[in-house]
CSV table of C-alpha atoms in Angstrom, one decimal:
chain,number,residue,atom,x,y,z
A,5,UNK,CA,-26.2,5.7,3.9
A,6,UNK,CA,-23.0,3.6,4.5
A,7,UNK,CA,-22.6,2.1,7.8
A,8,UNK,CA,-19.4,2.6,9.8
A,9,UNK,CA,-18.1,1.2,13.2
A,10,UNK,CA,-15.2,2.1,15.1
A,11,UNK,CA,-11.8,0.8,13.7
A,12,UNK,CA,-9.8,0.8,10.6
A,13,UNK,CA,-11.2,1.6,7.1
A,14,UNK,CA,-11.7,-2.4,6.6
A,15,UNK,CA,-14.8,-2.0,9.1
A,16,UNK,CA,-16.7,0.3,6.6
A,17,UNK,CA,-19.6,-1.0,4.5
A,18,UNK,CA,-18.6,0.2,1.0
A,19,UNK,CA,-20.6,3.0,-0.4
A,20,UNK,CA,-21.4,0.4,-3.3
A,21,UNK,CA,-24.2,-1.4,-1.6
A,22,UNK,CA,-27.7,-2.1,-2.6
A,23,UNK,CA,-29.3,1.0,-0.8
A,24,UNK,CA,-26.4,3.1,-2.6
A,25,UNK,CA,-27.2,1.7,-5.8
A,26,UNK,CA,-30.6,2.3,-5.5
A,27,UNK,CA,-30.3,6.0,-4.4
A,28,UNK,CA,-27.9,6.7,-7.4
A,29,UNK,CA,-30.4,4.8,-9.6
A,30,UNK,CA,-33.0,7.6,-8.8
A,31,UNK,CA,-30.6,10.0,-10.6
A,32,UNK,CA,-30.5,7.8,-13.7
A,33,UNK,CA,-32.3,10.3,-15.7
A,34,UNK,CA,-29.6,12.8,-15.1
A,35,UNK,CA,-27.1,10.5,-17.1
A,36,UNK,CA,-29.3,9.0,-19.6
A,37,UNK,CA,-27.8,11.1,-22.4
A,38,UNK,CA,-25.0,13.7,-22.8
A,39,UNK,CA,-27.5,16.5,-23.1
A,40,UNK,CA,-29.3,15.5,-19.7
A,41,UNK,CA,-26.0,15.4,-18.1
A,42,UNK,CA,-24.6,18.7,-19.5
A,43,UNK,CA,-28.1,20.3,-18.3
A,44,UNK,CA,-27.6,19.1,-14.8
A,45,UNK,CA,-24.0,19.7,-14.4
A,46,UNK,CA,-24.3,23.5,-16.0
A,47,UNK,CA,-27.3,23.8,-13.5
A,48,UNK,CA,-25.3,23.5,-10.5
A,49,UNK,CA,-25.0,26.6,-8.6
A,50,UNK,CA,-21.9,28.7,-9.8
A,51,UNK,CA,-19.0,29.1,-7.4
A,52,UNK,CA,-18.6,32.4,-5.7
A,53,UNK,CA,-14.7,32.5,-6.1
A,54,UNK,CA,-14.0,35.3,-3.8
A,55,UNK,CA,-16.2,33.8,-1.1
A,56,UNK,CA,-14.7,30.3,-1.5
A,57,UNK,CA,-11.0,31.6,-1.0
A,58,UNK,CA,-12.2,34.0,1.9
A,59,UNK,CA,-14.0,31.1,3.4
A,60,UNK,CA,-11.0,28.6,3.0
A,61,UNK,CA,-8.5,31.4,4.5
A,62,UNK,CA,-10.5,32.2,7.5
A,63,UNK,CA,-10.9,28.5,8.4
A,64,UNK,CA,-7.0,28.5,8.1
A,65,UNK,CA,-6.5,30.8,10.8
A,66,UNK,CA,-8.0,28.6,13.4
A,67,UNK,CA,-5.7,28.0,16.5
A,68,UNK,CA,-5.6,24.3,17.5
A,69,UNK,CA,-3.3,23.8,20.4
A,70,UNK,CA,-2.4,21.0,23.3
A,71,UNK,CA,-4.5,18.1,23.7
A,72,UNK,CA,-6.6,19.2,20.5
A,73,UNK,CA,-3.4,19.5,18.5
A,74,UNK,CA,-2.1,16.1,20.0
A,75,UNK,CA,-5.4,14.5,18.7
A,76,UNK,CA,-5.3,16.2,15.5
A,77,UNK,CA,-1.8,15.0,14.8
A,78,UNK,CA,-2.9,11.4,15.4
A,79,UNK,CA,-5.9,11.6,13.2
A,80,UNK,CA,-4.0,12.9,10.6
A,81,UNK,CA,-1.3,10.2,10.8
A,82,UNK,CA,-4.1,7.6,10.4
A,83,UNK,CA,-5.6,9.3,7.3
A,84,UNK,CA,-2.3,9.2,5.3
A,85,UNK,CA,-2.2,7.3,2.1
A,86,UNK,CA,1.6,7.0,2.5
A,87,UNK,CA,2.7,7.2,-1.2
A,88,UNK,CA,5.7,6.4,-3.5
A,89,UNK,CA,5.0,6.9,-7.1
A,90,UNK,CA,8.4,7.0,-9.1
A,91,UNK,CA,10.2,5.4,-11.8
A,92,UNK,CA,12.9,4.3,-9.6
A,93,UNK,CA,10.7,2.6,-7.2
A,94,UNK,CA,12.2,-0.9,-6.1
A,95,UNK,CA,10.6,-3.8,-3.9
A,96,UNK,CA,13.1,-2.9,-1.4
A,97,UNK,CA,11.9,0.7,-1.2
A,98,UNK,CA,8.3,-0.3,-1.3
A,99,UNK,CA,8.7,-2.9,1.9
A,100,UNK,CA,10.7,0.1,3.6
A,101,UNK,CA,7.6,2.3,3.1
A,102,UNK,CA,5.1,-0.4,4.4
A,103,UNK,CA,7.3,-0.9,7.3
A,104,UNK,CA,7.4,2.8,8.2
A,105,UNK,CA,3.5,3.1,7.7
A,106,UNK,CA,2.9,0.2,9.9
A,107,UNK,CA,5.2,1.2,12.6
A,108,UNK,CA,5.8,5.2,11.9
A,109,UNK,CA,7.9,5.7,15.0
A,110,UNK,CA,9.8,2.8,16.3
A,111,UNK,CA,10.5,4.7,19.4
A,112,UNK,CA,6.9,5.1,20.3
A,113,UNK,CA,4.6,2.3,19.7
A,114,UNK,CA,1.4,4.7,20.3
A,115,UNK,CA,1.7,6.3,17.1
A,116,UNK,CA,-1.3,5.1,14.7
A,117,UNK,CA,-0.6,3.3,11.7
A,118,UNK,CA,-1.3,5.1,8.3
A,119,UNK,CA,-4.3,4.3,6.4
A,120,UNK,CA,-2.9,3.0,3.2
A,121,UNK,CA,0.3,2.5,1.2
A,122,UNK,CA,-0.4,3.8,-2.4
A,123,UNK,CA,1.9,2.3,-5.3
A,124,UNK,CA,1.8,1.5,-9.0
A,125,UNK,CA,0.2,-1.7,-10.1
A,126,UNK,CA,3.5,-3.8,-10.4
A,127,UNK,CA,4.2,-3.1,-6.8
A,128,UNK,CA,0.9,-4.0,-5.3
A,129,UNK,CA,1.7,-7.7,-4.6
A,130,UNK,CA,4.9,-6.6,-2.9
A,131,UNK,CA,2.9,-4.0,-0.7
A,132,UNK,CA,0.3,-6.6,-0.2
A,133,UNK,CA,2.9,-9.0,1.4
A,134,UNK,CA,4.7,-6.6,3.3
A,135,UNK,CA,1.4,-5.3,5.0
A,136,UNK,CA,0.1,-8.7,5.8
A,137,UNK,CA,-1.7,-8.6,9.1
A,138,UNK,CA,-1.5,-4.9,9.7
A,139,UNK,CA,-5.0,-3.9,8.6
A,140,UNK,CA,-3.2,-1.3,6.4
A,141,UNK,CA,-4.7,-0.9,3.1
A,142,UNK,CA,-2.9,-1.0,-0.1
A,143,UNK,CA,-3.9,1.5,-2.8
A,144,UNK,CA,-2.8,1.4,-6.4
A,145,UNK,CA,-2.9,4.1,-9.0
A,146,UNK,CA,-4.2,3.0,-12.5
A,147,UNK,CA,-5.7,4.1,-15.7
A,148,UNK,CA,-2.3,5.3,-17.3
A,149,UNK,CA,-1.6,7.4,-14.1
A,150,UNK,CA,-0.8,10.4,-14.0
A,151,UNK,CA,-1.8,11.8,-17.8
A,152,UNK,CA,-4.6,9.1,-18.3
A,153,UNK,CA,-3.6,9.2,-22.1
A,154,UNK,CA,-4.4,5.7,-22.9
A,155,UNK,CA,-7.2,3.6,-24.8
A,156,UNK,CA,-10.1,2.6,-22.4
A,157,UNK,CA,-9.1,-1.3,-22.6
A,158,UNK,CA,-5.5,-0.6,-21.7
A,159,UNK,CA,-6.9,1.5,-18.8
A,160,UNK,CA,-9.3,-1.1,-17.7
A,161,UNK,CA,-6.5,-3.9,-17.9
A,162,UNK,CA,-4.5,-1.7,-15.6
A,163,UNK,CA,-7.2,-1.5,-13.0
A,164,UNK,CA,-7.9,-5.2,-13.6
A,165,UNK,CA,-4.2,-6.0,-12.9
A,166,UNK,CA,-3.9,-4.0,-9.8
A,167,UNK,CA,-7.2,-5.5,-8.4
A,168,UNK,CA,-5.9,-9.0,-9.0
A,169,UNK,CA,-2.5,-8.5,-7.5
A,170,UNK,CA,-4.5,-7.6,-4.3
A,171,UNK,CA,-5.3,-3.9,-4.4
A,172,UNK,CA,-7.9,-2.7,-1.8
A,173,UNK,CA,-8.1,0.8,-3.4
A,174,UNK,CA,-7.8,2.0,-6.8
A,175,UNK,CA,-7.0,5.8,-7.6
A,176,UNK,CA,-8.1,6.5,-11.3
A,177,UNK,CA,-7.5,9.7,-13.1
A,178,UNK,CA,-10.1,11.1,-15.3
A,179,UNK,CA,-9.7,12.0,-18.9
A,180,UNK,CA,-9.2,15.7,-18.3
A,181,UNK,CA,-9.3,16.7,-22.3
A,182,UNK,CA,-12.7,14.8,-22.6
A,183,UNK,CA,-14.0,17.0,-19.4
A,184,UNK,CA,-12.7,20.2,-20.6
A,185,UNK,CA,-14.2,19.5,-24.2
A,186,UNK,CA,-17.5,19.1,-22.4
A,187,UNK,CA,-17.7,15.4,-23.4
A,188,UNK,CA,-19.2,14.6,-20.0
A,189,UNK,CA,-21.0,11.2,-20.7
A,190,UNK,CA,-17.7,10.0,-22.1
A,191,UNK,CA,-16.0,10.7,-18.7
A,192,UNK,CA,-19.0,9.4,-16.6
A,193,UNK,CA,-18.9,5.9,-18.7
A,194,UNK,CA,-15.0,5.7,-18.3
A,195,UNK,CA,-15.7,6.0,-14.6
A,196,UNK,CA,-18.5,3.7,-14.4
A,197,UNK,CA,-16.7,1.1,-16.3
A,198,UNK,CA,-13.3,1.4,-14.1
A,199,UNK,CA,-15.6,0.8,-11.1
A,200,UNK,CA,-16.8,-2.4,-12.7
A,201,UNK,CA,-13.3,-3.5,-13.3
A,202,UNK,CA,-12.6,-2.9,-9.4
A,203,UNK,CA,-14.9,-5.8,-8.8
A,204,UNK,CA,-13.2,-9.1,-7.4
A,205,UNK,CA,-14.3,-12.6,-7.9
A,206,UNK,CA,-15.7,-13.0,-4.5
A,207,UNK,CA,-18.5,-10.2,-5.1
A,208,UNK,CA,-16.4,-7.4,-3.2
A,209,UNK,CA,-14.8,-4.6,-4.9
A,210,UNK,CA,-11.9,-2.2,-4.4
A,211,UNK,CA,-12.8,1.2,-3.5
A,212,UNK,CA,-12.6,3.8,-6.3
A,213,UNK,CA,-11.0,7.0,-6.1
A,214,UNK,CA,-11.3,9.3,-8.8
A,215,UNK,CA,-8.7,11.9,-9.4
A,216,UNK,CA,-9.5,15.2,-11.1
A,217,UNK,CA,-6.2,17.0,-11.4
A,218,UNK,CA,-7.9,20.1,-10.2
A,219,UNK,CA,-4.9,22.4,-11.3
A,220,UNK,CA,-5.8,21.6,-14.9
A,221,UNK,CA,-9.6,22.1,-14.6
A,222,UNK,CA,-9.2,25.7,-15.1
A,223,UNK,CA,-12.3,27.0,-12.9
A,224,UNK,CA,-14.1,26.3,-9.5
A,225,UNK,CA,-17.1,25.6,-11.4
A,226,UNK,CA,-15.4,22.8,-13.3
A,227,UNK,CA,-14.4,21.5,-9.8
A,228,UNK,CA,-17.9,21.2,-8.7
A,229,UNK,CA,-19.0,19.8,-11.8
A,230,UNK,CA,-16.3,17.1,-12.1
A,231,UNK,CA,-17.2,16.2,-8.3
A,232,UNK,CA,-20.7,15.6,-9.1
A,233,UNK,CA,-19.9,13.7,-12.2
A,234,UNK,CA,-17.6,11.3,-10.5
A,235,UNK,CA,-20.0,10.7,-7.6
A,236,UNK,CA,-23.1,10.0,-10.0
A,237,UNK,CA,-20.8,7.4,-11.7
A,238,UNK,CA,-20.0,5.8,-8.6
A,239,UNK,CA,-17.0,7.1,-6.9
A,240,UNK,CA,-16.1,6.1,-3.4
A,241,UNK,CA,-13.6,8.8,-2.8
A,242,UNK,CA,-12.9,12.2,-5.0
A,243,UNK,CA,-9.4,13.1,-5.1
A,244,UNK,CA,-7.7,16.7,-6.1
A,245,UNK,CA,-4.5,15.7,-7.7
A,246,UNK,CA,-1.9,13.2,-8.9
A,247,UNK,CA,0.9,15.3,-7.4
A,248,UNK,CA,2.6,15.2,-10.6
A,249,UNK,CA,1.5,18.8,-12.0
A,250,UNK,CA,2.5,22.3,-10.6
A,251,UNK,CA,-0.6,22.9,-8.9
A,252,UNK,CA,-1.9,20.4,-6.6
A,253,UNK,CA,-4.3,20.6,-3.5
A,254,UNK,CA,-5.3,23.7,-2.3
A,255,UNK,CA,-7.7,24.6,0.6
A,256,UNK,CA,-10.2,26.4,-1.6
A,257,UNK,CA,-10.6,23.6,-4.1
A,258,UNK,CA,-10.7,20.9,-1.1
A,259,UNK,CA,-13.3,23.1,0.6
A,260,UNK,CA,-15.5,23.2,-2.5
A,261,UNK,CA,-15.3,19.3,-2.9
A,262,UNK,CA,-16.2,18.9,0.9
A,263,UNK,CA,-19.1,21.0,0.0
A,264,UNK,CA,-20.0,18.7,-2.9
A,265,UNK,CA,-19.7,15.4,-0.9
A,266,UNK,CA,-21.8,17.3,1.9
A,267,UNK,CA,-24.4,18.3,-0.7
A,268,UNK,CA,-24.4,14.9,-2.5
A,269,UNK,CA,-25.0,13.0,0.9
A,270,UNK,CA,-27.8,15.4,1.6
A,271,UNK,CA,-29.4,14.6,-1.9
A,272,UNK,CA,-28.8,11.0,-2.3
A,273,UNK,CA,-28.0,9.6,1.0
A,274,UNK,CA,-24.8,8.2,0.0
A,275,UNK,CA,-21.4,9.3,1.8
A,276,UNK,CA,-18.4,10.0,-0.5
A,277,UNK,CA,-14.9,10.4,0.7
A,278,UNK,CA,-12.5,13.2,-0.3
A,279,UNK,CA,-8.8,13.2,-0.5
A,280,UNK,CA,-6.4,16.1,-1.0
A,281,UNK,CA,-3.0,15.2,-2.5
A,282,UNK,CA,0.1,16.8,-3.4
A,283,UNK,CA,2.1,19.7,-1.8
A,284,UNK,CA,0.7,18.9,1.9
A,285,UNK,CA,3.9,18.7,3.7
A,286,UNK,CA,3.5,20.3,7.2
A,287,UNK,CA,1.5,19.7,10.4
A,288,UNK,CA,0.1,23.1,10.2
A,289,UNK,CA,-1.1,22.2,6.4
A,290,UNK,CA,-2.7,19.1,7.7
A,291,UNK,CA,-4.7,20.7,10.7
A,292,UNK,CA,-5.9,23.3,8.5
A,293,UNK,CA,-7.5,20.8,6.2
A,294,UNK,CA,-8.9,18.8,9.1
A,295,UNK,CA,-10.5,22.2,10.2
A,296,UNK,CA,-12.3,22.5,6.7
A,297,UNK,CA,-13.3,19.1,6.9
A,298,UNK,CA,-14.9,19.5,10.3
A,299,UNK,CA,-16.6,22.9,9.6
A,300,UNK,CA,-17.6,22.0,6.0
A,301,UNK,CA,-18.7,18.6,5.9
A,302,UNK,CA,-19.0,17.8,9.5
A,303,UNK,CA,-17.6,15.1,11.8
A,304,UNK,CA,-18.9,12.2,9.9
A,305,UNK,CA,-15.9,12.8,7.4
A,306,UNK,CA,-13.2,13.2,10.3
A,307,UNK,CA,-12.2,9.6,9.8
A,308,UNK,CA,-10.0,7.6,7.8
A,309,UNK,CA,-12.9,5.9,6.1
A,310,UNK,CA,-13.9,9.3,4.6
A,311,UNK,CA,-10.7,11.6,4.3
A,312,UNK,CA,-7.3,10.8,3.4
A,313,UNK,CA,-4.1,13.0,2.7
A,314,UNK,CA,-2.1,11.7,-0.1
A,315,UNK,CA,1.3,12.4,0.8
A,316,UNK,CA,4.9,11.2,0.8
A,317,UNK,CA,6.7,13.8,3.3
A,318,UNK,CA,3.7,14.7,5.8
A,319,UNK,CA,4.2,11.9,8.0
A,320,UNK,CA,7.7,13.1,8.9
A,321,UNK,CA,6.6,16.5,10.0
A,322,UNK,CA,3.8,15.1,12.0
A,323,UNK,CA,6.3,12.8,13.9
A,324,UNK,CA,8.4,15.5,14.5
A,325,UNK,CA,5.6,17.9,15.9
A,326,UNK,CA,4.2,14.9,17.8
A,327,UNK,CA,7.6,14.3,19.6
A,328,UNK,CA,7.9,18.0,20.3
A,329,UNK,CA,4.4,18.1,22.2
A,330,UNK,CA,5.4,14.8,23.9
A,331,UNK,CA,8.8,15.7,25.2
A,332,UNK,CA,9.1,19.5,24.8
A,333,UNK,CA,12.0,19.6,22.0
A,334,UNK,CA,12.6,18.7,18.6
A,335,UNK,CA,15.0,15.8,17.8
A,336,UNK,CA,15.9,17.4,14.3
A,337,UNK,CA,15.4,15.9,11.0
A,338,UNK,CA,17.6,12.9,11.7
A,339,UNK,CA,14.6,11.6,14.1
A,340,UNK,CA,12.7,10.2,11.0
A,341,UNK,CA,13.5,8.3,7.9
A,342,UNK,CA,14.2,10.1,4.6
A,343,UNK,CA,12.0,8.2,2.2
């Protein structure tokens, strides 16, 4: 099992260690052929959709107040991948976002830093320079994000460029068309090759987050299959969404993915992180997800090493709610910057 020590995500021993590789190798027969992989994925227990939704709804009613709420807010801030993924992104906008991630509230230095800043590959060098010395990771989307409609060599070049520019983490998108057509081994091989492209010259590797775009996967059973497929292929994180489609992260889907990483660790000894992304905008939303993590996967996942929020606007609401707890009043939306 990967070892973690207190502190920032850089203190994590990555999931791609020799021990983890050996454990994954024990499942090599599962991925030896397309037929074997299909048998395994379709042999996973079917998802009780009603039960899953009811469980997610019930956990969403948990009340978290006062001291526990203050702790949850700070934890959520520390788990954010603060994101800008727009065609109009500029170096100035990226530097401003990095400054906000490093010092979310200039009036209160006790606010934690965010976990990462997530940008397009061409902005990685700018973010890396702006975040020097902060300990904040630079994450880069790649593989022809968000649609993933490109030839594999193009996708691998996209990843290699991001890593060469200094990306600490790579967020790839799976080929949903191939997955929905049942071409599971093709998806597996693409993830595996992207993982190899995350390698650096010094022998280390950028962490790989695999995005499913769950809003396009049609069924909960497909989400479970995609989760296991990505983990078998070597994902360090599994991620719900790009944030670029109508349906992004939802509590039931995230609950299902948390069950998958819990069961995968029980089977292989390998711990994999989870990242819901898209549509998580309020403190209430964030706390609901933290309850899902604690009640489903367990406390081992309640750290930035193993759980992230992909968000662009969540941080502002967390800061306003934090200020309300601290002072007893809201300062209004002008208390935070508009990104």
